[in-house]
Coordinates of C-alpha atoms in Angstrom, one line a residue:
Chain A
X1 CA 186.8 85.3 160.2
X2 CA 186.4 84.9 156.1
X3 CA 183.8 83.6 154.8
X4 CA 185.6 80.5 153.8
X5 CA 186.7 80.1 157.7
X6 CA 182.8 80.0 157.9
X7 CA 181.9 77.7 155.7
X8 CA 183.8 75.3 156.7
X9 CA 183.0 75.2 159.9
X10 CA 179.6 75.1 159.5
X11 CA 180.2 71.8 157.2
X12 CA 181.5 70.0 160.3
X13 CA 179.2 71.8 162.9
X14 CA 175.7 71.3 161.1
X15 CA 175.9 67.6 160.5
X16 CA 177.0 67.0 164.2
X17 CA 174.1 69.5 165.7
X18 CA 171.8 67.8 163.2
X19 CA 172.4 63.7 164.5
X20 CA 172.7 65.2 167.8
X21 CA 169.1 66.7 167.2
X22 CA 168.2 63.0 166.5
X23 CA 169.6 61.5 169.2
X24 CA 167.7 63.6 172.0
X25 CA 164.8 63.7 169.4
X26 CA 165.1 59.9 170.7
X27 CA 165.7 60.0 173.9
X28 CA 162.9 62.4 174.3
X29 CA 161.1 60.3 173.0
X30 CA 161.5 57.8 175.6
X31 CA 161.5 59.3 178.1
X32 CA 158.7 62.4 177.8
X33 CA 156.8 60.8 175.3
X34 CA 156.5 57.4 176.7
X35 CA 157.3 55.5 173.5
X36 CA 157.5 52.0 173.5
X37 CA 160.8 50.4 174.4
X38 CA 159.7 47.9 171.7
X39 CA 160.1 50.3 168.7
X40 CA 162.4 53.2 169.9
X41 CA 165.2 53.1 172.7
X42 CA 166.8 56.1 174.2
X43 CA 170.5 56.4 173.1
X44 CA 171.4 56.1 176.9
X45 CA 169.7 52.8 177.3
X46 CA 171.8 52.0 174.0
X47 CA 175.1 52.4 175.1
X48 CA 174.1 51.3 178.9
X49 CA 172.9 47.9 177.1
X50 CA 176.4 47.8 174.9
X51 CA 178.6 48.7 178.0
X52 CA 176.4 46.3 180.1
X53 CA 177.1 43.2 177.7
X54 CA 179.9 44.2 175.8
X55 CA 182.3 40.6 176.0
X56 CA 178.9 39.5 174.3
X57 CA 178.2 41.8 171.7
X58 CA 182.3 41.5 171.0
X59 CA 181.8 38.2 170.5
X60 CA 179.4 38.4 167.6
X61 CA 180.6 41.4 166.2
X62 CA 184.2 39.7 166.4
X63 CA 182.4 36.8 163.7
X64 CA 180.4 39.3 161.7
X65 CA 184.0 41.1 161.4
X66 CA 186.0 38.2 160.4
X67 CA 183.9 36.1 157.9
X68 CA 183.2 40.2 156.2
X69 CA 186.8 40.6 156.1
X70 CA 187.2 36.9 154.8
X71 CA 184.2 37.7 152.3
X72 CA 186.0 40.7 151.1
X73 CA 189.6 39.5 150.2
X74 CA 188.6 36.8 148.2
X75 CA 185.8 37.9 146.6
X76 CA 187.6 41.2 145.6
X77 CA 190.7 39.0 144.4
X78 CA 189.0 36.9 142.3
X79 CA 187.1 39.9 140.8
X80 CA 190.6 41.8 140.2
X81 CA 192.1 38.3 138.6
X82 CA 189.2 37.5 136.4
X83 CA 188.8 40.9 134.9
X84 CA 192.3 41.3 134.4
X85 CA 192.1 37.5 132.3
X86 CA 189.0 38.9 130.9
X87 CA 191.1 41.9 129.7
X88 CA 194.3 40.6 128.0
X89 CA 192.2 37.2 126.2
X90 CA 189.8 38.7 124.2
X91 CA 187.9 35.8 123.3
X92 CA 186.8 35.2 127.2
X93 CA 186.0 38.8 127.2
X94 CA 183.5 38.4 124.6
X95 CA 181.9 35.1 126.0
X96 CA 181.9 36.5 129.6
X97 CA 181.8 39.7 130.3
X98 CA 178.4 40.1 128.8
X99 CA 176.9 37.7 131.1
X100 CA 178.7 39.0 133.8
X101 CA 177.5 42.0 133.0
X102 CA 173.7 41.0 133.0
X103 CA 174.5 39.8 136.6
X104 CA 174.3 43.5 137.8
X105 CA 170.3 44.1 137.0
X106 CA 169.8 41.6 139.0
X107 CA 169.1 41.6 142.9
X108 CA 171.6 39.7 143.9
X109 CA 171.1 39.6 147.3
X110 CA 167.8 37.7 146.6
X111 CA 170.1 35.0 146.2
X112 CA 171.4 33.8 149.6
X113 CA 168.9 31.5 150.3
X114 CA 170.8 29.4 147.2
X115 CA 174.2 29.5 149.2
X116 CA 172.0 28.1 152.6
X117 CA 170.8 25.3 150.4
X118 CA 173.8 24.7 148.9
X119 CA 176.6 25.1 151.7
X120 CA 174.1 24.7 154.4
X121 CA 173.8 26.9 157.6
X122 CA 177.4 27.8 158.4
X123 CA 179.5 30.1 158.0
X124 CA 180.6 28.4 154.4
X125 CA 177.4 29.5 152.8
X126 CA 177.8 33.1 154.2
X127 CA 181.6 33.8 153.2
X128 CA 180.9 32.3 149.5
X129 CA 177.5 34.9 149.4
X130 CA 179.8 37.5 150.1
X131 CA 182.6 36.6 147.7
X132 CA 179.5 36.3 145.5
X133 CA 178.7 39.9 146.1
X134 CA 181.9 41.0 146.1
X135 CA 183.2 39.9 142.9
X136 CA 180.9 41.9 140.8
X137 CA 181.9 45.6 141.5
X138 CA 185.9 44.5 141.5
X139 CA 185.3 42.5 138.3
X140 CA 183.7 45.7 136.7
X141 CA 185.9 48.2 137.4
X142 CA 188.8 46.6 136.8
X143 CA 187.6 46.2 133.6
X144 CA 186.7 49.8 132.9
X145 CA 190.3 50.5 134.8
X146 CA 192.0 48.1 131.8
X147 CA 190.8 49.7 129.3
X148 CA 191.1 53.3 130.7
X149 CA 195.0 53.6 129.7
X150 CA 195.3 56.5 127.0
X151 CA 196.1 55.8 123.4
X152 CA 199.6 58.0 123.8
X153 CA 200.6 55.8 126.8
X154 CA 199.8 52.4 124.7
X155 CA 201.5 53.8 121.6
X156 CA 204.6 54.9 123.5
X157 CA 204.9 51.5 125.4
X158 CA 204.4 50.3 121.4
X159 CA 206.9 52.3 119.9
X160 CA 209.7 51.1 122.6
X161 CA 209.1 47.6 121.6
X162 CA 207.4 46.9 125.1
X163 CA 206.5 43.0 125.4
X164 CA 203.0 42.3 126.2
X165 CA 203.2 41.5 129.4
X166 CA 205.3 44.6 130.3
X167 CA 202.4 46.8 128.3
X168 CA 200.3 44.9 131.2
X169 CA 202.5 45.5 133.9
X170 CA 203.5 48.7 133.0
X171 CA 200.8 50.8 131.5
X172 CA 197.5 48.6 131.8
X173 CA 197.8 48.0 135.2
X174 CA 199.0 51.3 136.9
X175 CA 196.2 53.2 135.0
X176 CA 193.6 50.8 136.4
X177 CA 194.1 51.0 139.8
X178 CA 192.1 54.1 140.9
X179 CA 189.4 52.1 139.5
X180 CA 190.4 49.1 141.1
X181 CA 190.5 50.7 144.4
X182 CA 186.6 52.7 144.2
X183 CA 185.7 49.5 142.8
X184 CA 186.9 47.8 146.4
X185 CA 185.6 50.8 148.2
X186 CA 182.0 49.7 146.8
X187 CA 182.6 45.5 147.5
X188 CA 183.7 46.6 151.3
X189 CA 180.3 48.0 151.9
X190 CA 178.7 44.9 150.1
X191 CA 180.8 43.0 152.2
X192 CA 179.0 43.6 155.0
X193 CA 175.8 43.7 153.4
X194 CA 176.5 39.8 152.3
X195 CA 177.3 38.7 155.6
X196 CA 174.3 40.6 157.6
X197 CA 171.8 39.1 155.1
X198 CA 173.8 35.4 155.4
X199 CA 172.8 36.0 159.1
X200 CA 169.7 37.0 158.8
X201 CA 168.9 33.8 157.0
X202 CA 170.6 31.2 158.5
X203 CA 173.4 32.2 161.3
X204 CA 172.9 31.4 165.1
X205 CA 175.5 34.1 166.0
X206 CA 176.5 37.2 164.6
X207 CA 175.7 41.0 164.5
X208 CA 172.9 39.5 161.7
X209 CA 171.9 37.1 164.4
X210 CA 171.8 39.6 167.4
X211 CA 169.8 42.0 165.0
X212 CA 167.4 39.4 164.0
X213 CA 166.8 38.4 167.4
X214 CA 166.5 41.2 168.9
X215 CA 163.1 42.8 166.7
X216 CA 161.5 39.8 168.0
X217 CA 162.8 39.8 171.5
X218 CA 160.9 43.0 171.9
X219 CA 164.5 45.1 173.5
X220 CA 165.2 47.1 170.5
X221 CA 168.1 48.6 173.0
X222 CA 170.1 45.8 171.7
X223 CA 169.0 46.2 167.7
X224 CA 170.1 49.4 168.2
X225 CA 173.1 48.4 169.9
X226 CA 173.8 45.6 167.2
X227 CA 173.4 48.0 164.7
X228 CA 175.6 50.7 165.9
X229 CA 178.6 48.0 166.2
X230 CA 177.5 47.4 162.6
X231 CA 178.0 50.5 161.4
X232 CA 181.7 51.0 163.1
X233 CA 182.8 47.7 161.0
X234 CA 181.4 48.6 158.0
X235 CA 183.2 52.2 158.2
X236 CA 186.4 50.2 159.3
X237 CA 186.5 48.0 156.7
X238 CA 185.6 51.3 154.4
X239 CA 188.5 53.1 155.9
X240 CA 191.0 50.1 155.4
X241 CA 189.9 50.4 151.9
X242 CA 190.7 54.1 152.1
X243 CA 194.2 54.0 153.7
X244 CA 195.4 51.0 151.0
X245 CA 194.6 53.4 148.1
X246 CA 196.5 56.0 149.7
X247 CA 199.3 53.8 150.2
X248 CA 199.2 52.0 146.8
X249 CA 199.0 55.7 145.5
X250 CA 202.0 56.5 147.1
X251 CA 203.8 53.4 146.0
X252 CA 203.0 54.2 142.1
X253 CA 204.3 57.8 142.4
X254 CA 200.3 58.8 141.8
X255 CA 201.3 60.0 138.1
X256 CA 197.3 59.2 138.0
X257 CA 194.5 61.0 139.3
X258 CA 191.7 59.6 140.9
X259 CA 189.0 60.0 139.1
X260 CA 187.3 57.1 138.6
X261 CA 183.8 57.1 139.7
X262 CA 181.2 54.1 140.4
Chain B
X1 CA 182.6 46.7 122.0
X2 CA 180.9 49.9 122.2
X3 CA 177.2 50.8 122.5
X4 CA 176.9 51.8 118.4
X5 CA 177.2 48.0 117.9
X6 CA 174.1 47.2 120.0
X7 CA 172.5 50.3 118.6
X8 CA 172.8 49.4 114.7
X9 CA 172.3 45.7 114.5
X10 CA 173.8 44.1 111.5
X11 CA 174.3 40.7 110.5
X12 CA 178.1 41.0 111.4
X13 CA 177.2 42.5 115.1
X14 CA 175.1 40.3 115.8
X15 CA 177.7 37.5 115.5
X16 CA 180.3 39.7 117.1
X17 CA 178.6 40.7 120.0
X18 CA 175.5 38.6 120.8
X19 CA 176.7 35.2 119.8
X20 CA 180.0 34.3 121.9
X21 CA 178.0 35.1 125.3
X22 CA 174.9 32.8 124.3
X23 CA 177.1 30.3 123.2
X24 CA 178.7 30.5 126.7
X25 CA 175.5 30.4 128.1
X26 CA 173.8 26.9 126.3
X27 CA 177.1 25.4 126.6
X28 CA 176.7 26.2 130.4
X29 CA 173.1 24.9 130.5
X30 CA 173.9 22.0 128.3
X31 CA 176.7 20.8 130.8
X32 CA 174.6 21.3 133.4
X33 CA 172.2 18.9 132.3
X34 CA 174.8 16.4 131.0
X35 CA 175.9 16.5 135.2
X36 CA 172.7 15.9 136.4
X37 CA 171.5 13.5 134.5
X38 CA 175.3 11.2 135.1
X39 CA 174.2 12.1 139.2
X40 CA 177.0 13.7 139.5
X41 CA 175.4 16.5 141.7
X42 CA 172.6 15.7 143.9
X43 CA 169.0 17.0 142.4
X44 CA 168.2 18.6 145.7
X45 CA 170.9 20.9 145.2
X46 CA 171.1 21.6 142.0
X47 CA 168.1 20.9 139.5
X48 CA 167.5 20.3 135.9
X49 CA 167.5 23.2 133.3
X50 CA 165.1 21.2 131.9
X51 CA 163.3 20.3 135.7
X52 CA 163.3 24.2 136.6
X53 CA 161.2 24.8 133.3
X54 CA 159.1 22.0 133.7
X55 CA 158.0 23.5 137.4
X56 CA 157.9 26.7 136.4
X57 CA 155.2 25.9 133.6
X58 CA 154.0 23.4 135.8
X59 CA 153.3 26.6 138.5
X60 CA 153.3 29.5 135.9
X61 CA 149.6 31.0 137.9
X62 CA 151.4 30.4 141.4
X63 CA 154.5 32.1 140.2
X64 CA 153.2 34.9 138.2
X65 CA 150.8 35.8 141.1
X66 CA 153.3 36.0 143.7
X67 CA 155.8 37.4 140.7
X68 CA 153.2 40.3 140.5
X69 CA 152.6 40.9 144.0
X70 CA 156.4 41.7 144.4
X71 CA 156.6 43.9 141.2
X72 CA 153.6 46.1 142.3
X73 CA 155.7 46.4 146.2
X74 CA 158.6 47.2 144.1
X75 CA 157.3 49.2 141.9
X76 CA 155.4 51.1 144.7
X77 CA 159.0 52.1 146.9
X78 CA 160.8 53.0 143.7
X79 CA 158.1 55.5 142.6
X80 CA 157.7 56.5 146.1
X81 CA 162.1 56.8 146.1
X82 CA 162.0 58.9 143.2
X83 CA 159.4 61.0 144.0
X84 CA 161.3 61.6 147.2
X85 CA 164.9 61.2 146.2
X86 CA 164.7 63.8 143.6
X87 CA 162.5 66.4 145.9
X88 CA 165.6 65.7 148.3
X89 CA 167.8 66.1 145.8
X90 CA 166.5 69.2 144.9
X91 CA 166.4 70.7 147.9
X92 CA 169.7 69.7 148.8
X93 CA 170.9 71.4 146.0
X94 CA 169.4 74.7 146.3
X95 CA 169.7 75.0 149.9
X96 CA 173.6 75.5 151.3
X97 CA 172.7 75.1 154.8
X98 CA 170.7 72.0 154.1
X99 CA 173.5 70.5 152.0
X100 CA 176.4 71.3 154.5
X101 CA 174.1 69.4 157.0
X102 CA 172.5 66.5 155.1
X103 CA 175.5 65.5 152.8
X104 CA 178.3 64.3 154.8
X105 CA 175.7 62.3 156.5
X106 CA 174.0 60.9 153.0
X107 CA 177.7 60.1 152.4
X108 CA 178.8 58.1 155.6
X109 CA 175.4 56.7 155.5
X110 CA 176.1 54.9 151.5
X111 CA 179.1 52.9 152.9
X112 CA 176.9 51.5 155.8
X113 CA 175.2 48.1 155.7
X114 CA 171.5 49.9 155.2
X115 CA 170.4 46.4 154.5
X116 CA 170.8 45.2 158.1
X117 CA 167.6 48.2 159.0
X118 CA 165.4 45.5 157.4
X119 CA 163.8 44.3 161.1
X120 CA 164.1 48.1 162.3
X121 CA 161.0 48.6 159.8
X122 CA 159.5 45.3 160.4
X123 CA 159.5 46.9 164.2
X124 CA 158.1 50.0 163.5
X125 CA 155.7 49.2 160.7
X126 CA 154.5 45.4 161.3
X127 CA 155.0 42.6 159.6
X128 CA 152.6 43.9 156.0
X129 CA 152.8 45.9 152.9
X130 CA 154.2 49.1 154.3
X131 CA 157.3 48.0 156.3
X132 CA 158.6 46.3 152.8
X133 CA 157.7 49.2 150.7
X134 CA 158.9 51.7 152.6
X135 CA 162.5 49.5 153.2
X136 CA 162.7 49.4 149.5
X137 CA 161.6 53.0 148.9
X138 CA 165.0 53.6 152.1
X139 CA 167.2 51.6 149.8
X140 CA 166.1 53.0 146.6
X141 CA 166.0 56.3 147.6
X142 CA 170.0 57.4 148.2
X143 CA 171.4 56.5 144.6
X144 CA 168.6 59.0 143.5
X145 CA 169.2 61.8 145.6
X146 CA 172.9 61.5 145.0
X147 CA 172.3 61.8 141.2
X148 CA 169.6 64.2 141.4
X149 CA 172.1 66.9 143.1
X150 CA 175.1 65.6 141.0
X151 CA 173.0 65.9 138.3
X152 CA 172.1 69.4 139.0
X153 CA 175.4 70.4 139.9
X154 CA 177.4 69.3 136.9
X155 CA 175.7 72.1 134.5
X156 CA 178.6 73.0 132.3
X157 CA 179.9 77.0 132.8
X158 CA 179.1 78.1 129.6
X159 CA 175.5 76.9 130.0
X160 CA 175.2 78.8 133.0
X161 CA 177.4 82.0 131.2
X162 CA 174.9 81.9 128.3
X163 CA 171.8 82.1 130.8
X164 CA 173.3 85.4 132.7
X165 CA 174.3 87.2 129.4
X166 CA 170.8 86.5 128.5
X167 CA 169.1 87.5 131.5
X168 CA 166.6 84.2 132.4
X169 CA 165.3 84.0 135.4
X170 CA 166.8 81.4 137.9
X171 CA 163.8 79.7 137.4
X172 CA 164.3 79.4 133.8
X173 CA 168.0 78.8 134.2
X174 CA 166.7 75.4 136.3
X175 CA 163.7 73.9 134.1
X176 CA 165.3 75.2 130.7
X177 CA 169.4 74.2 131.5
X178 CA 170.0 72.8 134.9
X179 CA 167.1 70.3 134.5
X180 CA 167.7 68.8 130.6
X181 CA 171.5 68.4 132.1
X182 CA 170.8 66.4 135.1
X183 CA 168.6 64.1 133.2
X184 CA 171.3 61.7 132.4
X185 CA 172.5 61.6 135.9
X186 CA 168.8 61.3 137.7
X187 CA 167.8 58.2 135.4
X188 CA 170.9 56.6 136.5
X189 CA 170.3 57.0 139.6
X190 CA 166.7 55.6 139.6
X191 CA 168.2 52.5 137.0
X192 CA 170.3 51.9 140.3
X193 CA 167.1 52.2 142.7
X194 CA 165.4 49.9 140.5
X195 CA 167.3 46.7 141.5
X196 CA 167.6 48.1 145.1
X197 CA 164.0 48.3 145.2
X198 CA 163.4 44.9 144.6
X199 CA 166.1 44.0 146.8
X200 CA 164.6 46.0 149.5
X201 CA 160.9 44.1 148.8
X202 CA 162.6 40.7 148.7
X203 CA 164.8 41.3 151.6
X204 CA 161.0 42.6 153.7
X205 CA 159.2 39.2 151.9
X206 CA 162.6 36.9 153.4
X207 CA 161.9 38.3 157.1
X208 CA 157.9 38.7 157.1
X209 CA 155.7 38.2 154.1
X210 CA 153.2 35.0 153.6
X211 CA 153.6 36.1 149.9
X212 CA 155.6 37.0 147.5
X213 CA 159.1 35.7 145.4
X214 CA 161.0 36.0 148.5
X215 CA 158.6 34.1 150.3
X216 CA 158.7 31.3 147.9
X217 CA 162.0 31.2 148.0
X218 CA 163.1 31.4 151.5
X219 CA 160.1 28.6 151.3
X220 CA 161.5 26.7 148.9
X221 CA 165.0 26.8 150.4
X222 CA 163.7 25.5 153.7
X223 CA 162.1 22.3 152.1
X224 CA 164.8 22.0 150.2
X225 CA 163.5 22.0 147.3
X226 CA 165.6 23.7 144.6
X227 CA 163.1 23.5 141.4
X228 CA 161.2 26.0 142.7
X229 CA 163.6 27.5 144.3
X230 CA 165.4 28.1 140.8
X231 CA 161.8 28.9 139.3
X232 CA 161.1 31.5 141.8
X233 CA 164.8 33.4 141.4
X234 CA 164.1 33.2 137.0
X235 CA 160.8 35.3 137.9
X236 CA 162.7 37.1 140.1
X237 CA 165.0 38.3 137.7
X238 CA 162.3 39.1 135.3
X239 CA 160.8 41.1 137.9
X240 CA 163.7 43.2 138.3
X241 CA 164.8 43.2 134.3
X242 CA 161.1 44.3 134.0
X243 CA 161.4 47.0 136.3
X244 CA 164.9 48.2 134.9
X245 CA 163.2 48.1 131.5
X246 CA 160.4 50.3 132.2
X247 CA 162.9 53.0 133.4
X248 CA 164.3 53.1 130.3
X249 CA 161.3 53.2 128.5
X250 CA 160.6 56.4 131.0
X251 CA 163.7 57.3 130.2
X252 CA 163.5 57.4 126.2
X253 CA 159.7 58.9 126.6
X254 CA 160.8 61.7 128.8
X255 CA 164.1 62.7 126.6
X256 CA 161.8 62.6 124.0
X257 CA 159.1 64.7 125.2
X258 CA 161.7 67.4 127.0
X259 CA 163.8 67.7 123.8
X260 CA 161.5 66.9 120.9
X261 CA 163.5 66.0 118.1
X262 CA 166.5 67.9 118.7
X263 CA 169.5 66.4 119.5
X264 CA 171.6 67.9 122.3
X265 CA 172.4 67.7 126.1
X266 CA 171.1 65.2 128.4
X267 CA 170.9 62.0 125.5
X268 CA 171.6 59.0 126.3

């Protein structure tokens, strides 16, 4: 075997042995140990308690899934449109972005209470947090990804006479989308984020909810369960975001290389 | 509207870039008030400008006791992330067998919803100090890890060429090259941990505290009553400004210290 052979295996075979140490570090645990079912539950009773009740957990995961989903679309749309707005009328630029801007130091997520109070304890107040929380990472790399195209490409598009709204079309907005799409990759994951904590404050169903209830309830086989479904949306939702920029990738030719980081 | 602007203020630069976002700003606030006072929004959704900064000098001791029990919290998990997130770092980067394990799973773990762990801690440690600090310091602690090995990584190859044709050590390739280089990257990372570690605190103060910003403002949400609801988020974002701040300040001490006067790698 070469050594490359090697070291790629070992980069899919030590992450595996290493949350498999975890999980029988956990059920041992349980089961040796004695822990407390209250704080630790054995991976076993996990899934047992998820096959047990699973119409039920279904059922709040399906309304987590949908109002994150919901969350996402619109709060990455308006994110994408605005910046874009932002980036072809300069004036708005110069009023806006700046505030915008000093949004991001801010903790954010401190803020849901203000959507309970205005929107009340539905699921209004947790789709509009999440379009909140959303729009930021869109809006900002969008607007790195507008200004990213390179001189030679604006001066060509220049030089043939190109309208404005072609130079947009054209150049602007194929050179921004591989920030456009790791700026989605980042609102996915907030996505989730916005809708857990809307639960957590207000929601009477929900992955948030079941979580919530469940530290009190004193079966963390269920938080763990919760959280488990939790974790399989928020990589779905991660992966959709994946698969789109391959296909939009695809669809431009990908002249452009990824490299935008956030 | 680069960063030289900011950097050399003139008279010109200051209209150019500080003036059309103020403007937006009182014109915002001025509105605001306009609304309110024609009732056109209910007050106990939406207060005064002027209300908020009545109640919040009204309150200033309330506020700026529970505004300072927060900041030392958050202040507490983001020294206790960095100290942790760049040892991590560290190690991950010098050790291929811990990097081949621990990275994918760093990686899969920064697109979860960490957030939703909050009553996981609250389980483990209680309802006090320590289950908010350490959720903060879990929040906090990723975006510095990542940077730290990043960081570390991204030592250009003629650095690393120049160090072998004169023979340092490895450890003098690491605190003389490798280090200065990663600097940028590492104080990034901890600018990001910042805000996460008050969002972490705040999160811990919404589920458990009987102090605190978040509790004043989960408080104040439930009463509906949005002055101090509004007063509590203001000191709230001067908490976190505050705690942004002062990582730059490290920031500008530390680059100052490691590179004395001369100007090369690592500046920001």
């Amino acid at each position: 075997m070469t050594n490359d052979a090697v070291i790629r295996i070992r980069r899919i075979v030590l992450p595996l042995l290493f949350i498999a140490a975890i999980l029988a570090y956990m059920e041992a645990s349980v089961r040796i140990w004695h822990v407390s079912p209250l704080v630790l539950a054995a991976p076993s009773k996990i899934f047992a308690t998820l096959a047990a009740s699973l119409p039920l957990f279904l059922e709040h995961a399906k309304q987590t899934a949908v109002e994150a989903s919901v969350g996402f679309v619109l709060g990455a749309l308006s994110g994408v449109v605005i910046a874009m707005l932002m980036s072809m009328w300069q004036p708005l630029q110069r009023a806006l972005y700046p505030n915008l801007i000093a949004f991001q130091l801010l903790p954010k997520i401190a803020l849901a209470p203000l959507f309970t109070l205005w929107l009340g304890v539905g699921a209004p107040s947790r789709i509009v947090f999440t379009i909140f929380l959303c729009f930021f990472p869109a809006m900002v790399a969008t607007m790195a990804g507008m200004s990213s195209a390179p001189a030679y490409a604006t001066t060509l598009a220049r030089s043939l006479k190109a309208s404005r709204l072609q130079t947009f079309t054209l150049v602007h907005v194929p050179f921004a989308v591989p920030f456009i799409m790791s700026g989605l990759k980042v609102a996915a994951t907030l996505a989730m984020i916005g809708i857990v904590v809307g639960e957590f404050v207000t929601a009477q169903s929900g992955l948030g909810y079941l979580i919530m209830f469940a530290s009190s309830s004193g079966d963390s086989s269920i938080l763990f369960a919760a959280l488990f479904l939790l974790c399989i949306e928020g990589l779905v939702l991660y992966g959709v975001v994946v698969i789109a920029e391959g296909l939009v990738q695809r669809w431009y030719g990908a002249p452009f290389e990824a490299t935008a980081t956030l | 509207m680069s960063a030289r602007h900011l950097i050399a203020p003139s008279a010109r630069n200051l209209m150019d870039v500080w003036l059309p976002p103020l403007c937006l700003l009182l014109a915002v606030c001025i509105l605001w008030q306009l609304g309110m006072s024609n009732d056109i929004v209910s007050g106990m959704l939406l207060p005064r400008p002027t209300g908020v900064i009545s109640y919040g000098v009204d309150n200033i001791a309330m506020l700026s006791a529970q505004a300072l029990f927060t900041a030392w919290q958050a202040a507490a998990s983001l020294l206790l992330a960095a100290f942790l997130g760049i040892t991590a770092g560290t190690l991950i980067f010098a050790s291929s067998i811990a990097r081949d394990t621990f990275y994918p799973i760093i990686l899969v773990l920064q697109v979860l919803p960490k957030v939703a762990m909050a009553p996981l801690f609250v389980v483990w440690l209680g309802t006090g100090d320590t289950a908010r600090i350490a959720f903060g310091a879990f929040l906090a602690f990723f975006p510095v890890l990542l940077a730290t090995t990043t960081g570390l990584e991204q030592t250009p190859q003629y650095a690393l060429r120049l160090c072998r044709s004169l023979l340092t050590t490895p450890a003098q390739t690491f605190c003389f090259v490798r280090v200065p280089y990663a600097l940028l990257h590492i104080f990034s990372g901890l600018r990001i941990a910042a805000t996460l570690a008050v969002t972490g605190v705040v999160i811990g103060e919404f589920m458990t505290a009987s102090r605190g910003l978040g509790y004043v403002i989960i408080d104040a949400s439930n009463r509906i009553d949005s002055k101090a609801l509004f007063a509590a988020l203001m000191m709230l974002c001067i908490v976190g400004l505050v705690l942004f701040g002062l990582v730059v300040l490290v920031q500008r001490a530390f680059k100052a210290w490691y590179f004395g006067q001369s100007n090369y790698a690592g500046g920001a």
